[in-house]
Amino acid sequence: RENEDLTTVMADATLPVMYFYNGDVQINELHGYVNKMDAVGMRDSITPVNSDRILSVCVDTYGSEIDGISYEVRSLDSKRLVAESEIKDFKIKNNKIESKIKMQNILEKENEYLLVFELNLGSESVYYYTRIMQTDDCNVNECLDFALDFHEKTFSEEGSTFFPTYMEETIGDTTTLNHVDLSCTVEQIMWGDFKGEPLGKPVASYKEINESYNVITLSYILQSKNEHGETEYYNVEEYYRLRQSDTRMYVLNFERDMNQIFRGENNFVTEDSNILLGIRDKNVNYKVSGDIIAFVQEGELWTFNQETGEITRVFSFRDGNSIDVRNNWNQHEIKIIGIDEAGSVDFIVYGYMNRGDHEGEVGTAVYRYDGLSHTVEEQAFIPFLKSYEILKAEMGQLMYLNESKIFYIMIDGKVCSIDLNTLEYKVVIDNLKTGCYAASLSNQYFAWVDSKNEDSSTTLQIMNLKTGVVSEVTEGDKKYLKPLGFIDE
């Protein structure tokens, strides 16, 4: 039968975003999931509950109609239901819902619990996950105030006398603003010659809370004018590990990562055809075929034709006209599989899907970009019910697509193959344990030993995923083998 043309623009983000308040400071930005996730693996943030057990909640609906809000508190292993309730009589003003929740008197002090919210949007439910802890003696307010003050002083002349108190010996890289810590210079912490202005207030997130220290991150966007008068944008995240004593605050660790959001309409090519990617790390994810370069920058995939000068944004969750907090949430990775001379690219996007058909899902999507028609075709999507961090740690170890359209991926200690022509699924290697396997740089080669005899295996197996051929390396008696890793391939 004939197929209709199903080409369409990626749908806009629709899911609400949830926040909490610590005093008047907005904390712990939560993004929604359309599937019930494995709550044990959703450990990104921890929300402090004060002694009166009142939790201030805000939902930015972005125009979505909310029919109901409920929540449940569970033990950290999610097996025990501690409490559940429904938030009633909420009102929406300017597309925002604000409510104060009185938590039941069942939280043991300084014990962590799982808090799961469910928002009803018509016939659909959206889930939000965080950890909570009743914190009386952990100095959460003092540490947050200090982190915000430290952040403000990076843009102030006061910083020149404030920061040396917390600095270490200057042994870090003093040439970059991409990664700055206490081993760099005061000038780097204060942005050097860079002139930038934050877009709005930073979003604070508690990552760890205990009596010894608190871990807090601040995320925000900087905008700046370059030498051509063009506006540039940067994603910035600051990491603080702080301890409050009776007399002073100790900065156990401070790190700041800054990465430019690439904009194809700006001047980005030098006279000698170098592409200027701006402030970022030096390990660029790219592949070249003929005159075509494919590269990944801050969660986006681009191609550049050196002969024609044409720049194409192949894949992005950002819409290009504005930086929506939902589109800009960087909880995904892009892996380039291959590129041909026509500019067609095979690539994988894995992590949280900010918008489109899989909005609010975590998973791995296999795509092919057609360099002639400038369209992206989804070839397979593999859902995952744990967090992006766990997906990255598990599946990120092995992803390979060969010329026969056989896609190999690691899931739950198994190497699986998916035939993208038929979507047939097979388990190729089973029962893999950490330390018993290794993949080459391109993931074309995979080596492993039998995990049942991991300390006494005399045979090492190596599979060429391009051809599917398995070869063996064997040693004699009392000589055991274990894969440590590949040197490139």
Coordinates of C-alpha atoms in Angstrom, one line a residue:
R1 CA 0.0 0.0 0.0
E2 CA 1.1 3.6 -0.4
N3 CA 2.3 5.5 2.7
E4 CA 1.3 9.1 3.3
D5 CA 4.0 11.7 3.8
L6 CA 4.3 11.9 7.6
T7 CA 7.0 14.5 7.7
T8 CA 6.2 17.1 10.3
V9 CA 7.9 19.7 12.5
M10 CA 8.9 18.4 16.0
A11 CA 6.0 19.2 18.4
D12 CA 6.5 21.9 21.0
A13 CA 7.0 21.0 24.7
T14 CA 3.7 20.7 26.6
L15 CA 4.5 19.4 30.1
P16 CA 4.4 21.6 33.2
V17 CA 7.5 22.2 35.3
M18 CA 7.4 21.9 39.1
Y19 CA 9.5 23.8 41.6
F20 CA 9.8 24.2 45.4
Y21 CA 10.5 27.3 47.5
N22 CA 13.0 27.6 50.3
G23 CA 11.9 31.0 51.7
D24 CA 11.6 33.1 48.6
V25 CA 14.3 31.2 46.6
Q26 CA 13.1 28.8 43.9
I27 CA 14.8 25.4 44.2
N28 CA 14.8 21.9 42.6
E29 CA 13.4 22.3 39.1
L30 CA 11.5 19.0 38.3
H31 CA 10.6 17.9 34.8
G32 CA 7.7 15.6 34.1
Y33 CA 7.6 12.0 33.0
V34 CA 4.7 10.5 31.2
N35 CA 5.4 7.0 32.4
K36 CA 5.7 5.7 36.0
M37 CA 9.4 5.5 36.5
D38 CA 11.5 3.2 38.7
A39 CA 11.4 5.6 41.6
V40 CA 14.6 4.2 43.2
G41 CA 16.6 5.4 40.3
M42 CA 15.2 8.9 40.3
R43 CA 17.7 10.5 42.7
D44 CA 18.6 13.8 41.0
S45 CA 17.5 16.2 43.7
I46 CA 16.7 16.3 47.5
T47 CA 14.1 18.7 48.8
P48 CA 14.6 19.9 52.4
V49 CA 11.5 20.0 54.7
N50 CA 11.7 22.4 57.7
S51 CA 10.6 21.7 61.3
D52 CA 7.0 22.8 60.7
R53 CA 6.9 20.2 57.8
I54 CA 5.4 22.7 55.3
L55 CA 6.5 22.2 51.7
S56 CA 6.0 25.2 49.3
V57 CA 5.2 23.9 45.8
C58 CA 4.9 25.7 42.5
V59 CA 3.7 24.3 39.2
D60 CA 4.4 26.3 36.0
T61 CA 1.6 24.9 33.8
Y62 CA 2.6 26.8 30.5
G63 CA -1.1 26.8 29.7
S64 CA -1.8 23.1 30.3
E65 CA -5.1 22.4 32.1
I66 CA -4.5 20.6 35.5
D67 CA -7.4 18.5 36.7
G68 CA -5.8 17.1 39.8
I69 CA -2.6 16.9 41.9
S70 CA -1.8 14.1 44.3
Y71 CA 1.4 12.9 45.9
E72 CA 2.8 9.9 47.8
V73 CA 5.8 9.6 50.1
R74 CA 7.7 6.3 50.0
S75 CA 10.7 4.7 51.7
L76 CA 14.0 5.2 49.8
D77 CA 13.7 1.6 48.3
S78 CA 10.1 2.6 47.2
K79 CA 8.6 -0.6 48.7
R80 CA 6.9 1.1 51.7
L81 CA 4.2 3.6 51.3
V82 CA 4.6 6.2 54.1
A83 CA 1.9 8.7 53.2
E84 CA -0.3 9.8 50.3
S85 CA -2.7 12.7 49.8
E86 CA -4.4 14.9 47.2
I87 CA -3.9 18.6 46.9
K88 CA -7.3 20.2 46.8
D89 CA -8.7 23.7 46.2
F90 CA -5.7 24.8 44.2
K91 CA -6.0 27.8 41.9
I92 CA -4.2 28.9 38.8
K93 CA -3.0 32.4 38.3
N94 CA -0.8 33.5 35.4
N95 CA -0.4 29.8 34.4
K96 CA 1.1 29.0 37.8
I97 CA -0.1 26.9 40.7
E98 CA 1.2 27.6 44.2
S99 CA 0.4 25.5 47.2
K100 CA 1.7 24.8 50.7
I101 CA 1.6 21.1 51.7
K102 CA 1.5 20.1 55.3
M103 CA 3.5 16.8 55.5
Q104 CA 2.3 14.3 58.0
N105 CA 4.2 13.8 61.2
I106 CA 5.8 10.6 59.9
L107 CA 9.2 11.8 58.6
E108 CA 12.0 10.6 60.7
K109 CA 14.6 13.5 61.0
E110 CA 17.4 13.4 58.6
N111 CA 16.1 10.2 56.8
E112 CA 15.6 10.4 53.1
Y113 CA 12.3 9.5 51.5
L114 CA 11.0 9.4 47.9
L115 CA 8.3 12.0 47.0
V116 CA 6.3 11.4 43.9
F117 CA 3.8 13.9 42.5
E118 CA 1.1 13.0 40.0
L119 CA -0.5 15.7 37.8
N120 CA -3.7 14.8 35.9
L121 CA -3.8 16.5 32.5
G122 CA -7.2 15.3 31.2
S123 CA -6.8 11.6 30.4
E124 CA -3.0 11.7 30.9
S125 CA -0.9 11.6 34.1
V126 CA 2.5 13.2 34.5
Y127 CA 4.9 12.2 37.3
Y128 CA 7.6 14.2 39.1
Y129 CA 10.2 12.8 41.4
T130 CA 12.5 14.1 44.2
R131 CA 13.8 12.9 47.5
I132 CA 12.8 14.7 50.7
M133 CA 14.3 15.0 54.1
Q134 CA 13.3 16.8 57.3
T135 CA 16.4 18.9 58.0
D136 CA 16.8 20.6 61.4
D137 CA 20.6 20.6 62.0
C138 CA 22.0 20.6 58.4
N139 CA 22.3 24.3 57.8
V140 CA 20.5 24.1 54.5
N141 CA 19.4 27.7 54.5
E142 CA 22.8 29.0 55.4
C143 CA 24.5 27.0 52.7
L144 CA 22.0 28.1 50.1
D145 CA 22.4 31.8 51.1
F146 CA 26.2 31.4 50.9
A147 CA 26.1 29.8 47.4
L148 CA 23.9 32.6 46.1
D149 CA 26.1 35.2 47.6
F150 CA 29.2 33.5 46.2
H151 CA 27.5 33.5 42.8
E152 CA 26.6 37.2 43.0
K153 CA 30.2 38.1 43.9
T154 CA 31.6 36.6 40.7
F155 CA 29.9 39.5 38.9
S156 CA 31.0 42.1 41.5
E157 CA 34.2 43.9 42.4
E158 CA 33.8 42.6 45.9
G159 CA 34.9 39.2 44.7
S160 CA 38.6 40.3 44.3
T161 CA 38.9 40.4 48.1
F162 CA 36.2 37.7 49.0
F163 CA 37.4 34.8 46.9
P164 CA 41.1 34.5 47.9
T165 CA 40.0 33.3 51.4
Y166 CA 38.7 30.1 49.8
M167 CA 41.3 29.7 47.0
E168 CA 43.8 26.9 46.7
E169 CA 47.2 26.9 45.1
T170 CA 46.9 27.8 41.4
I171 CA 47.5 24.6 39.6
G172 CA 44.5 24.4 37.4
D173 CA 44.1 25.4 33.7
T174 CA 44.3 29.2 33.8
T175 CA 43.5 29.6 30.1
T176 CA 39.8 28.8 30.0
L177 CA 36.4 29.7 31.3
N178 CA 34.9 26.3 30.3
H179 CA 35.8 24.7 33.7
V180 CA 36.8 26.8 36.7
D181 CA 37.5 25.7 40.2
L182 CA 39.3 26.8 43.4
S183 CA 42.7 25.8 41.9
C184 CA 42.3 28.4 39.1
T185 CA 42.7 32.1 39.4
V186 CA 40.5 34.8 41.0
E187 CA 40.3 36.4 37.6
Q188 CA 38.8 33.2 36.1
I189 CA 36.2 33.0 38.9
M190 CA 35.3 36.6 38.1
W191 CA 35.0 35.8 34.4
G192 CA 38.2 37.5 33.2
D193 CA 37.6 39.8 30.2
F194 CA 34.2 38.1 29.5
K195 CA 31.2 40.4 29.7
G196 CA 28.1 38.4 30.3
E197 CA 24.7 39.0 31.9
P198 CA 22.6 36.3 33.5
L199 CA 19.1 35.7 32.1
G200 CA 17.0 35.6 35.2
K201 CA 17.9 34.2 38.5
P202 CA 19.9 30.9 38.9
V203 CA 17.9 27.8 39.6
A204 CA 19.2 26.1 42.8
S205 CA 19.1 22.4 43.4
Y206 CA 20.1 20.4 46.5
K207 CA 22.0 17.3 45.5
E208 CA 23.1 16.0 48.9
I209 CA 22.2 17.1 52.5
N210 CA 23.8 15.8 55.7
E211 CA 25.3 17.1 58.9
S212 CA 28.8 17.1 57.4
Y213 CA 28.2 19.1 54.2
N214 CA 25.6 20.2 51.7
V215 CA 25.9 19.9 47.9
I216 CA 24.1 22.6 45.9
T217 CA 24.1 23.4 42.2
L218 CA 23.1 26.7 40.5
S219 CA 22.1 26.6 36.9
Y220 CA 21.5 29.6 34.6
I221 CA 22.0 31.1 31.2
L222 CA 24.4 33.9 30.3
Q223 CA 24.0 36.2 27.4
S224 CA 26.8 38.3 25.9
K225 CA 27.6 40.3 22.8
N226 CA 30.5 39.2 20.6
E227 CA 32.8 41.4 18.6
H228 CA 30.3 41.5 15.7
G229 CA 27.5 42.7 18.0
E230 CA 25.8 39.3 17.8
T231 CA 24.1 37.8 20.9
E232 CA 25.6 34.6 22.3
Y233 CA 24.2 32.3 24.9
Y234 CA 25.9 30.0 27.4
N235 CA 24.7 27.3 29.7
V236 CA 26.4 27.6 33.1
E237 CA 26.3 25.3 36.1
E238 CA 28.0 26.0 39.5
Y239 CA 28.7 23.2 41.9
Y240 CA 29.2 23.9 45.7
R241 CA 30.1 21.5 48.5
L242 CA 29.8 23.5 51.7
R243 CA 30.1 23.0 55.4
Q244 CA 28.9 25.4 58.0
S245 CA 30.8 25.4 61.3
D246 CA 30.1 27.4 64.5
T247 CA 32.3 30.2 63.3
R248 CA 32.5 30.2 59.5
M249 CA 31.5 28.6 56.2
Y250 CA 34.0 26.2 54.6
V251 CA 34.0 25.8 50.8
L252 CA 35.0 22.2 50.4
N253 CA 34.6 22.4 46.6
F254 CA 33.5 24.9 44.0
E255 CA 33.4 24.1 40.2
R256 CA 31.8 26.0 37.4
D257 CA 31.2 24.7 33.9
M258 CA 30.3 27.0 31.0
N259 CA 29.3 25.9 27.5
Q260 CA 28.3 28.0 24.6
I261 CA 25.0 27.3 22.8
F262 CA 26.1 27.2 19.2
R263 CA 24.1 29.5 16.8
G264 CA 24.5 28.9 13.1
E265 CA 23.4 32.4 12.1
N266 CA 26.4 34.0 13.9
N267 CA 29.9 34.4 12.4
F268 CA 31.4 31.1 13.2
V269 CA 33.9 30.4 10.4
T270 CA 37.3 31.9 10.2
E271 CA 39.1 32.9 6.9
D272 CA 41.1 29.7 7.0
S273 CA 37.8 27.6 7.4
N274 CA 38.1 26.9 11.1
I275 CA 34.7 26.5 12.9
L276 CA 34.6 28.6 16.1
L277 CA 32.6 26.7 18.7
G278 CA 33.3 29.2 21.5
I279 CA 33.7 28.4 25.1
R280 CA 33.5 24.6 25.6
D281 CA 35.7 21.6 26.4
K282 CA 38.3 20.4 23.9
N283 CA 36.8 16.9 23.4
V284 CA 34.4 17.6 20.4
N285 CA 32.1 14.8 19.3
Y286 CA 32.4 15.0 15.5
K287 CA 32.8 12.9 12.3
V288 CA 34.0 14.0 8.8
S289 CA 33.1 12.6 5.3
G290 CA 34.5 14.6 2.4
D291 CA 33.6 18.2 2.8
I292 CA 30.9 17.5 5.4
I293 CA 31.5 17.8 9.1
A294 CA 29.0 16.6 11.7
F295 CA 29.5 17.8 15.3
V296 CA 27.6 17.9 18.6
Q297 CA 27.5 21.1 20.7
E298 CA 25.6 21.5 23.9
G299 CA 22.9 18.9 23.1
E300 CA 22.5 19.7 19.4
L301 CA 23.7 18.0 16.3
W302 CA 25.0 20.2 13.4
T303 CA 26.5 19.6 9.9
F304 CA 28.7 22.0 8.1
N305 CA 29.6 21.8 4.3
Q306 CA 33.1 23.3 4.0
E307 CA 32.6 23.7 0.2
T308 CA 29.3 25.5 0.2
G309 CA 29.5 27.1 3.6
E310 CA 26.0 25.6 4.5
I311 CA 25.3 25.0 8.2
T312 CA 22.4 22.8 9.2
R313 CA 21.0 22.1 12.6
V314 CA 20.1 18.5 12.3
F315 CA 18.6 17.8 15.7
S316 CA 17.8 20.0 18.7
F317 CA 15.2 20.3 21.4
R318 CA 15.6 24.1 21.3
D319 CA 13.3 25.9 19.0
G320 CA 15.8 28.5 17.9
N321 CA 13.8 31.6 18.6
S322 CA 13.9 31.5 22.4
I323 CA 15.4 29.4 25.2
D324 CA 12.5 27.7 27.0
V325 CA 13.6 26.0 30.3
R326 CA 11.9 22.8 29.1
N327 CA 13.7 22.7 25.7
N328 CA 17.0 23.7 27.3
W329 CA 17.0 21.0 30.0
N330 CA 20.2 19.1 29.1
Q331 CA 19.5 15.6 30.2
H332 CA 20.4 13.8 27.0
E333 CA 23.4 12.9 24.9
I334 CA 23.9 12.6 21.1
K335 CA 26.2 10.0 19.6
I336 CA 27.1 10.2 15.9
I337 CA 27.3 6.8 14.3
G338 CA 28.2 7.6 10.7
I339 CA 28.2 10.2 8.0
D340 CA 28.3 9.9 4.2
E341 CA 29.5 12.4 1.5
A342 CA 25.9 13.4 0.8
G343 CA 25.7 14.8 4.3
S344 CA 23.4 12.0 5.6
V345 CA 24.0 11.2 9.2
D346 CA 23.1 8.2 11.4
F347 CA 22.9 9.2 15.0
I348 CA 21.5 8.2 18.4
V349 CA 19.8 10.5 21.0
Y350 CA 19.5 8.9 24.5
G351 CA 18.2 10.4 27.7
Y352 CA 15.2 12.5 28.6
M353 CA 13.1 13.6 25.6
N354 CA 12.2 17.3 26.1
R355 CA 9.6 17.6 23.3
G356 CA 8.2 15.8 20.3
D357 CA 6.5 12.4 20.1
H358 CA 8.4 11.0 23.1
E359 CA 8.1 14.1 25.3
G360 CA 8.5 13.1 28.9
E361 CA 10.0 9.7 28.2
V362 CA 13.5 8.5 28.9
G363 CA 15.0 6.2 26.2
T364 CA 17.2 5.7 23.3
A365 CA 16.2 6.9 19.8
V366 CA 18.0 5.8 16.6
Y367 CA 17.7 8.4 13.8
R368 CA 18.8 8.9 10.2
Y369 CA 19.2 12.4 8.8
D370 CA 18.8 12.6 5.0
G371 CA 21.3 15.2 3.7
L372 CA 19.3 15.8 0.5
S373 CA 15.8 16.1 1.8
H374 CA 16.9 17.6 5.2
T375 CA 14.6 15.4 7.2
V376 CA 15.2 13.2 10.2
E377 CA 13.6 9.7 10.4
E378 CA 13.2 7.8 13.6
Q379 CA 14.2 4.2 13.1
A380 CA 13.6 2.8 16.6
F381 CA 12.9 4.0 20.1
I382 CA 13.8 2.0 23.2
P383 CA 12.1 3.2 26.4
F384 CA 13.8 3.1 29.7
L385 CA 12.1 3.5 33.1
K386 CA 15.1 4.9 35.1
S387 CA 16.9 8.2 35.1
Y388 CA 19.1 9.7 32.4
E389 CA 22.2 9.2 34.6
I390 CA 21.5 5.5 34.9
L391 CA 20.7 5.2 31.2
K392 CA 24.0 6.9 30.4
A393 CA 25.9 4.6 32.7
E394 CA 24.3 1.5 31.3
M395 CA 23.4 1.9 27.7
G396 CA 26.1 4.6 27.1
Q397 CA 28.8 1.9 27.3
L398 CA 27.8 0.3 24.0
M399 CA 25.8 1.7 21.1
Y400 CA 26.7 0.6 17.5
L401 CA 24.9 0.6 14.2
N402 CA 26.5 -1.4 11.3
E403 CA 25.9 -1.2 7.6
S404 CA 23.3 -4.0 7.7
K405 CA 21.2 -1.8 10.0
I406 CA 21.8 -4.0 13.0
F407 CA 21.8 -1.9 16.1
Y408 CA 23.7 -3.2 19.2
I409 CA 23.0 -1.8 22.6
M410 CA 23.7 -2.8 26.2
I411 CA 20.7 -3.2 28.5
D412 CA 20.7 -4.7 32.0
G413 CA 23.9 -6.6 31.6
K414 CA 23.0 -7.9 28.2
V415 CA 24.2 -7.0 24.7
C416 CA 21.1 -6.9 22.5
S417 CA 20.7 -6.5 18.7
I418 CA 17.8 -4.8 17.0
D419 CA 17.4 -5.3 13.2
L420 CA 16.1 -1.8 12.2
N421 CA 14.8 -3.3 8.9
T422 CA 12.4 -5.7 10.8
L423 CA 12.6 -4.4 14.4
E424 CA 13.6 -8.0 15.4
Y425 CA 15.2 -8.1 18.8
K426 CA 17.8 -10.6 20.1
V427 CA 20.0 -11.1 23.2
V428 CA 23.5 -11.6 21.8
I429 CA 25.5 -11.8 25.0
D430 CA 23.9 -12.5 28.4
N431 CA 25.0 -12.3 32.1
L432 CA 27.7 -9.6 31.8
K433 CA 29.2 -8.3 35.0
T434 CA 31.1 -5.1 35.5
G435 CA 34.8 -5.7 34.9
C436 CA 34.2 -8.7 32.6
Y437 CA 33.8 -6.7 29.3
A438 CA 35.1 -3.8 27.3
A439 CA 34.2 -1.9 24.1
S440 CA 36.5 -0.2 21.6
L441 CA 36.5 3.5 21.1
S442 CA 34.0 3.4 18.2
N443 CA 32.1 0.5 19.8
Q444 CA 32.8 -1.7 16.8
Y445 CA 34.6 -4.3 18.9
F446 CA 33.3 -5.8 22.1
A447 CA 35.4 -8.2 24.3
W448 CA 34.2 -10.2 27.2
V449 CA 34.8 -13.3 29.4
D450 CA 32.3 -15.6 31.0
S451 CA 31.1 -13.9 34.2
K452 CA 30.5 -17.2 35.9
N453 CA 34.3 -17.8 35.8
E454 CA 35.3 -14.2 35.8
D455 CA 38.5 -14.8 37.9
S456 CA 39.5 -18.0 36.2
S457 CA 38.5 -17.7 32.5
T458 CA 41.1 -19.0 30.0
T459 CA 39.2 -17.7 27.0
L460 CA 38.5 -14.1 26.0
Q461 CA 35.9 -13.6 23.2
I462 CA 35.9 -10.6 20.9
M463 CA 33.0 -9.7 18.6
N464 CA 33.2 -7.5 15.6
L465 CA 29.8 -5.8 15.6
K466 CA 30.3 -4.7 12.0
T467 CA 30.3 -8.3 10.8
G468 CA 28.9 -10.2 13.7
V469 CA 32.0 -12.5 13.7
V470 CA 33.2 -13.7 17.1
S471 CA 36.9 -14.7 17.6
E472 CA 38.7 -16.0 20.7
V473 CA 41.9 -15.5 22.5
T474 CA 42.9 -18.5 24.5
E475 CA 45.7 -19.1 27.0
G476 CA 47.0 -22.4 28.5
D477 CA 46.7 -23.8 31.9
K478 CA 46.8 -21.5 34.9
K479 CA 46.8 -18.4 32.7
Y480 CA 43.6 -16.4 33.1
L481 CA 42.3 -13.6 31.0
K482 CA 40.2 -10.5 31.8
P483 CA 39.5 -7.5 29.4
L484 CA 40.9 -4.2 30.7
G485 CA 40.0 -2.1 27.7
F486 CA 40.9 -1.3 24.1
I487 CA 43.6 1.0 22.7
D488 CA 41.3 2.9 20.3
E489 CA 40.1 -0.1 18.2

